[in-house]
Amino acid sequence: MHETVKTTCPYCGVGCGVDAHLDDGRLVGVAGSQDHPANLGRLCVKGSALHETVDPAGRMRVPQVDGVAVDWDTALDTVADGFRRVIDEHGPDAVAMYVSGQLLTEDYYVANKLMKGFIGTANIDTNSRLCMASAVVGYKRAFGTDTVPTCYEDIECADLVVLVGSNAAWTHPVTYQRLVAAKRARPEMRVVVIDPRRTATCDIADLHLAIAPGSDAFLFNGLLANLSERDAIDAAYIEAHTEGFDQAIARAHREAPDIEAVARSTGVTVDELQTFFDWFADHERTVTVYSQGVNQSTSGSDKSNAIINCHLATGRIGAPGMGPFSITGQPNAMGGREVGGLANQLAAHMDFEQPGAIERVGRFWQSPGMATSPGLKATDLFEAVESGQIKAIWIMATNPVVSLPASDRVREALQRCPLVVVSDCMQETDTTACADVLLPATSWAEKDGTVTNSERCISRQRGFIEPPGEARHDWWTICEVARRLGFAEAFAYQGPTEIFREHAALSGYENDGSRDFDIAALAGLSDAEYDRLAPVRWPIDPATGRGRQRLFEDGRFFTPSGRARFVAITSTAPASTISAERPLVMNTGRIRDQWHTMTRTAKAARLMQHIDEPFVEIHPDDADRHGLAEGRLAEVIGEHGRYVGRVRLTRAQAPGALFVPMHWNAQYSHSARVGALIPTHVDPHSGQPESKHATVAIRPFAANWFATLLSREPIAPLTADYWARIPIDGGTRYEIAGREAVGDWTQWARDVIGADGEWQTYEDSAGPFRAARLVDGRVTAVLFVAADPELPSREWLADLIRSEALSLTQRLGLLAGRPAEAMPDTGPIVCSCFQVGETSVLEAIDADGLDTPEALGKALRCGTNCGSCIPELKQLIAQRLTETST
Ligand SMILES: Nc1nc2c(c(=O)[nH]1)N[C@H]1C(S)=C(S)[C@@H](COP(=O)(O)OP(=O)(O)OC[C@H]3O[C@@H](n4cnc5c(=O)[nH]c(N)nc54)[C@H](O)[C@@H]3O)O[C@H]1N2
Ligand SMILES: Nc1nc2c(c(=O)[nH]1)N[C@H]1C(S)=C(S)[C@@H](COP(=O)(O)OP(=O)(O)OC[C@H]3O[C@@H](n4cnc5c(=O)[nH]c(N)nc54)[C@H](O)[C@@H]3O)O[C@H]1N2
Ligand code: SF4
Ligand SMILES: [Mo]
């Protein structure tokens, strides 16, 4: 039986509506929902692969205590008893939760209620601390509330879109594609990208300002000073609706007395600055979109306000096509902010500092004892675990051993902590490895609830497949622990609907227009109405039940005076400075096809083919200086940790700076947890770590040999000096390297792969060593070793292990060490949607003269689905054109 369920994508904050196609209850495909306001039918490559990631492989299936499978009662009793004992002996501040913007609002709401309202501690923080905390401070300082004033349509109808520290082409692909389409329709629209790297997002940029890392506040202070000098400010708006302009402008003038000063502090030429300033002055409809290049900084809050200042000074807020737009990363980063997931927030956009707020929330919850002051922020919280002040911690839907700065210390702190509880949907992660109690969680497609996207749109995620094993919903787990702690009555929910209604009611409780977040209109939803809930943007009008596209249309803000506040900004440089010992700046971030710590996206072999190993991007001049070459391995050394990855040479990197992906971890590589190299420097207002800026040294990884190993069965554990595990169709590929010569390769191969089966080994001039292991005539593993990384076509090797029986040509190939017949080598996959490799693209450019992405798309289909690879297609075309012209 065919059926379509409408749900929401669990990855990024774009929050796309997904039509899940079921066949006899099995998820067989996904498509973008035509009627969802976030995506209007589109999906990016990660969203399009959702059905490939829901198979139960790797899922956590049963609760475990000290590594032993137990029933749920035992596990929940262990958690509740452990928490109770610590609270009785050391007080409520000795326990903590660390949760996530990937929880559903209903899960998040009960976690926050349990900690702040019933256990009585605010020691609950979230990975949003690493993500949105500075944006929250920026909005609250300016507007009095954490309000995103804009919506996606504003990006489409703007005349100038400024993207600051956002690689939206890869990280918010559907929103970016909407921008691409808008610019195609109105070519006069201007796009400016502000990023130290030239990213895929620059593909449509009319101007790219490759600013010095961390210098955004200098730039926007410079812009503010420049706007005022040329009288491009809106004095009437400033007068009627804002306060603090004089101080802010005086500070900006002092920091940026002239454009040359801005050029010096940002490293951008005067001409480029002039163009940017002119465009900003000339375009009333301007949206500034900002993300982690702004937030993940020791001056992230100030960078946010430096941007917002420019919008207030020009009155560009609260109308179509304009506004400062902090675009959120996680699917429910916004929902988390709404329920008060951060340690310094209360629920429903209230906080500890507001007079009467603690009592109000306490009254509503009938709390036996509210937390009375903010709790520890993520990095402080883990330091308190390290120092023993926190003795029990419950981590849910986040992988801090990978994603926090100083992540080796985080791991050690967890190993020492007396009680570590981890709720995850996957069994093996770097964090589950540190747990005393493991609680299996349901995942996307299994759970029901709501999420809020970047434009305040609340959408339903719907459950439609059975969870594997004994996995349970996070809200249920939290309520069961609450019940065992003696709070049964306050946590007696029968399902997410009941939780949602309470959350909605709290948003309207004693609100009377004093708080921005108001969805009280939804507090009376029946179960059936909740099931049918259509996407809606908050705040919701209680009279009509309709949502709002944008806020502050009337120029009234939620500050005591009702005026928006300018913040006077003194720009500061990043905390780590380069030295002889660590002469390079390391920037970190995302790649197109992976999600965070890869627990879900790496399951789709298709998503591993774009970039399959940890890497480090470096400018060719730096590579020469440090003795590095493309495709070789490099070791990046930070103050407290090291990282090993493949060298990728690119002029998109500025000299002096490296880019390393945030994704790889101990499940996928030997030494590629980049968090270990990032010091714990945080923004003084938001506590957000400076994940975009660490100083490091780089050197070649001195490999004596390189190997590629493909196996039908996973091989564990690998003990080589370097390895990367790459899930492929039909098995796993490992790229391996060692520092020391291996004396007996036959023995090595048997030790690593397994001694049984029939072994065929070859040692001749084609390479130092190759071997195949056959069981019942089928190749189950192949190993190729060489002195350099130039190993045979991985496609050919993958074919060998996928074959039922070896053909003569395959046997001959094995003997020869290379395919016996010419074998198409696709190269790295450029278009993940249609599996089009670099080699095919280059051939089509060279042989068929196809020199536009459209022509390539017609011939090969690449770039015709989600469009995320179009920047790469353009790059390959440009590369071929310059190569043939020189
Ligand atoms: N494919 C994919 N998409 C994702 C995610 C994912 O894991 N994978 N994660 C989601 C999440 S949670 C988030 S938060 C978002 C993040 O989305 P983005 O913020 O767009 O992603 P990042 O790659 O972290 O960083 C963005 C850019 O900031 C630049 N940058 C570094 N330092 C500076 C600086 O000092 N100034 C400026 N102006 N720029 C700087 C980097 O070079 C980088 O290109 O992505 C979301 N979308
Ligand atoms: N160096 C560096 N570090 C960074 C960043 C960076 O740019 N550079 N970015 C930071 C940012 S913006 C973010 S958002 C973080 C993200 O970092 P994390 O939150 O640590 O990364 P994820 O891989 O998303 O972790 C989510 C975990 O929850 C599990 N999970 C998924 N769904 C569910 C569920 O429904 N219930 C439960 N219980 N578990 C579930 C997944 O299997 C996974 O283990 O990383 C931060 N760290
Ligand atoms: S853009 Fe974001 S929400 Fe939309 S399909 Fe892609 S990952 Fe999912
Ligand atoms: Mo994030």
Short mmCIF file of N, CA, C and O in Angstrom, two decimals, residues 38 41 60 65 96 107-108 114 138 179 198 209 310 419 434 443 458 485 552 651 693 774 804 834 857 884:
data_model
loop_
_atom_site.label_atom_id
_atom_site.label_comp_id
_atom_site.label_asym_id
_atom_site.label_seq_id
_atom_site.Cartn_x
_atom_site.Cartn_y
_atom_site.Cartn_z
N ALA A 38 9.03 26.73 3.76
CA ALA A 38 10.49 26.82 3.78
C ALA A 38 11.12 26.39 2.47
O ALA A 38 12.14 26.93 2.05
N GLY A 41 8.88 22.57 -2.14
CA GLY A 41 9.14 21.42 -3.00
C GLY A 41 10.60 21.01 -3.14
O GLY A 41 10.89 19.92 -3.60
N MET A 60 21.32 2.01 18.37
CA MET A 60 21.33 1.50 19.73
C MET A 60 19.96 0.86 19.95
O MET A 60 18.94 1.49 19.70
N VAL A 65 23.77 -0.78 31.06
CA VAL A 65 24.43 -0.21 32.25
C VAL A 65 25.79 -0.88 32.36
O VAL A 65 25.88 -2.11 32.35
N ALA A 96 23.73 17.52 36.11
CA ALA A 96 23.61 18.37 34.92
C ALA A 96 23.00 17.59 33.76
O ALA A 96 23.05 16.36 33.73
N ASP A 107 10.52 17.15 23.64
CA ASP A 107 11.60 16.54 24.43
C ASP A 107 12.31 17.61 25.24
O ASP A 107 12.59 17.46 26.43
N TYR A 108 12.60 18.68 24.54
CA TYR A 108 13.38 19.79 25.09
C TYR A 108 12.64 20.44 26.25
O TYR A 108 13.20 20.79 27.28
N LEU A 114 12.17 19.61 33.95
CA LEU A 114 12.68 18.73 35.01
C LEU A 114 13.84 19.41 35.75
O LEU A 114 13.87 19.45 36.98
N GLY A 138 23.06 38.92 20.80
CA GLY A 138 22.93 40.07 19.90
C GLY A 138 21.50 40.56 19.81
O GLY A 138 21.21 41.76 19.97
N LEU A 179 17.75 31.89 -3.09
CA LEU A 179 18.47 33.13 -3.41
C LEU A 179 19.00 33.09 -4.85
O LEU A 179 18.89 34.08 -5.59
N ARG A 198 37.25 31.62 0.05
CA ARG A 198 36.32 31.69 -1.08
C ARG A 198 35.55 30.37 -1.11
O ARG A 198 36.10 29.33 -1.37
N LEU A 209 34.32 39.65 0.10
CA LEU A 209 35.31 40.30 0.96
C LEU A 209 35.99 39.20 1.78
O LEU A 209 35.39 38.64 2.71
N CYS A 310 23.90 48.51 12.09
CA CYS A 310 23.80 49.09 10.74
C CYS A 310 22.36 49.02 10.23
O CYS A 310 21.92 49.90 9.47
N LEU A 419 28.91 9.33 37.13
CA LEU A 419 27.73 8.85 36.41
C LEU A 419 27.53 9.64 35.12
O LEU A 419 27.21 10.83 35.15
N CYS A 434 31.95 6.79 26.37
CA CYS A 434 32.29 7.25 27.73
C CYS A 434 31.14 7.04 28.72
O CYS A 434 31.22 7.50 29.86
N SER A 443 14.49 7.95 16.57
CA SER A 443 15.13 8.90 15.68
C SER A 443 14.10 9.43 14.69
O SER A 443 12.92 9.08 14.77
N ILE A 458 6.99 26.82 12.89
CA ILE A 458 6.82 25.58 13.66
C ILE A 458 6.22 24.53 12.73
O ILE A 458 5.19 24.77 12.10
N LEU A 485 12.00 10.25 40.33
CA LEU A 485 12.56 11.23 41.28
C LEU A 485 11.46 11.83 42.15
O LEU A 485 11.71 12.74 42.94
N PHE A 552 8.47 43.62 14.37
CA PHE A 552 8.94 45.00 14.51
C PHE A 552 8.49 45.90 13.36
O PHE A 552 9.12 46.90 13.05
N ARG A 651 43.51 27.65 -3.77
CA ARG A 651 43.70 29.09 -3.66
C ARG A 651 42.49 29.77 -3.03
O ARG A 651 42.47 30.99 -2.85
N HIS A 693 38.65 29.58 15.10
CA HIS A 693 39.97 30.21 15.13
C HIS A 693 40.87 29.57 16.18
O HIS A 693 40.74 29.83 17.37
N LEU A 774 39.59 -14.79 -0.29
CA LEU A 774 38.39 -15.34 -0.91
C LEU A 774 37.73 -16.33 0.04
O LEU A 774 38.42 -17.11 0.70
N GLU A 804 29.97 -11.63 -7.16
CA GLU A 804 29.61 -12.94 -6.59
C GLU A 804 30.75 -13.93 -6.79
O GLU A 804 31.11 -14.69 -5.91
N PHE A 834 22.90 12.45 -8.51
CA PHE A 834 22.90 11.55 -9.65
C PHE A 834 24.22 10.81 -9.81
O PHE A 834 24.49 10.22 -10.85
N GLY A 857 24.44 19.64 -17.18
CA GLY A 857 23.23 19.07 -16.57
C GLY A 857 22.40 18.34 -17.60
O GLY A 857 21.86 17.27 -17.33
N THR A 884 43.43 25.03 -20.69
CA THR A 884 43.59 24.97 -22.14
C THR A 884 44.09 26.29 -22.72
O THR A 884 44.71 26.31 -23.77
#
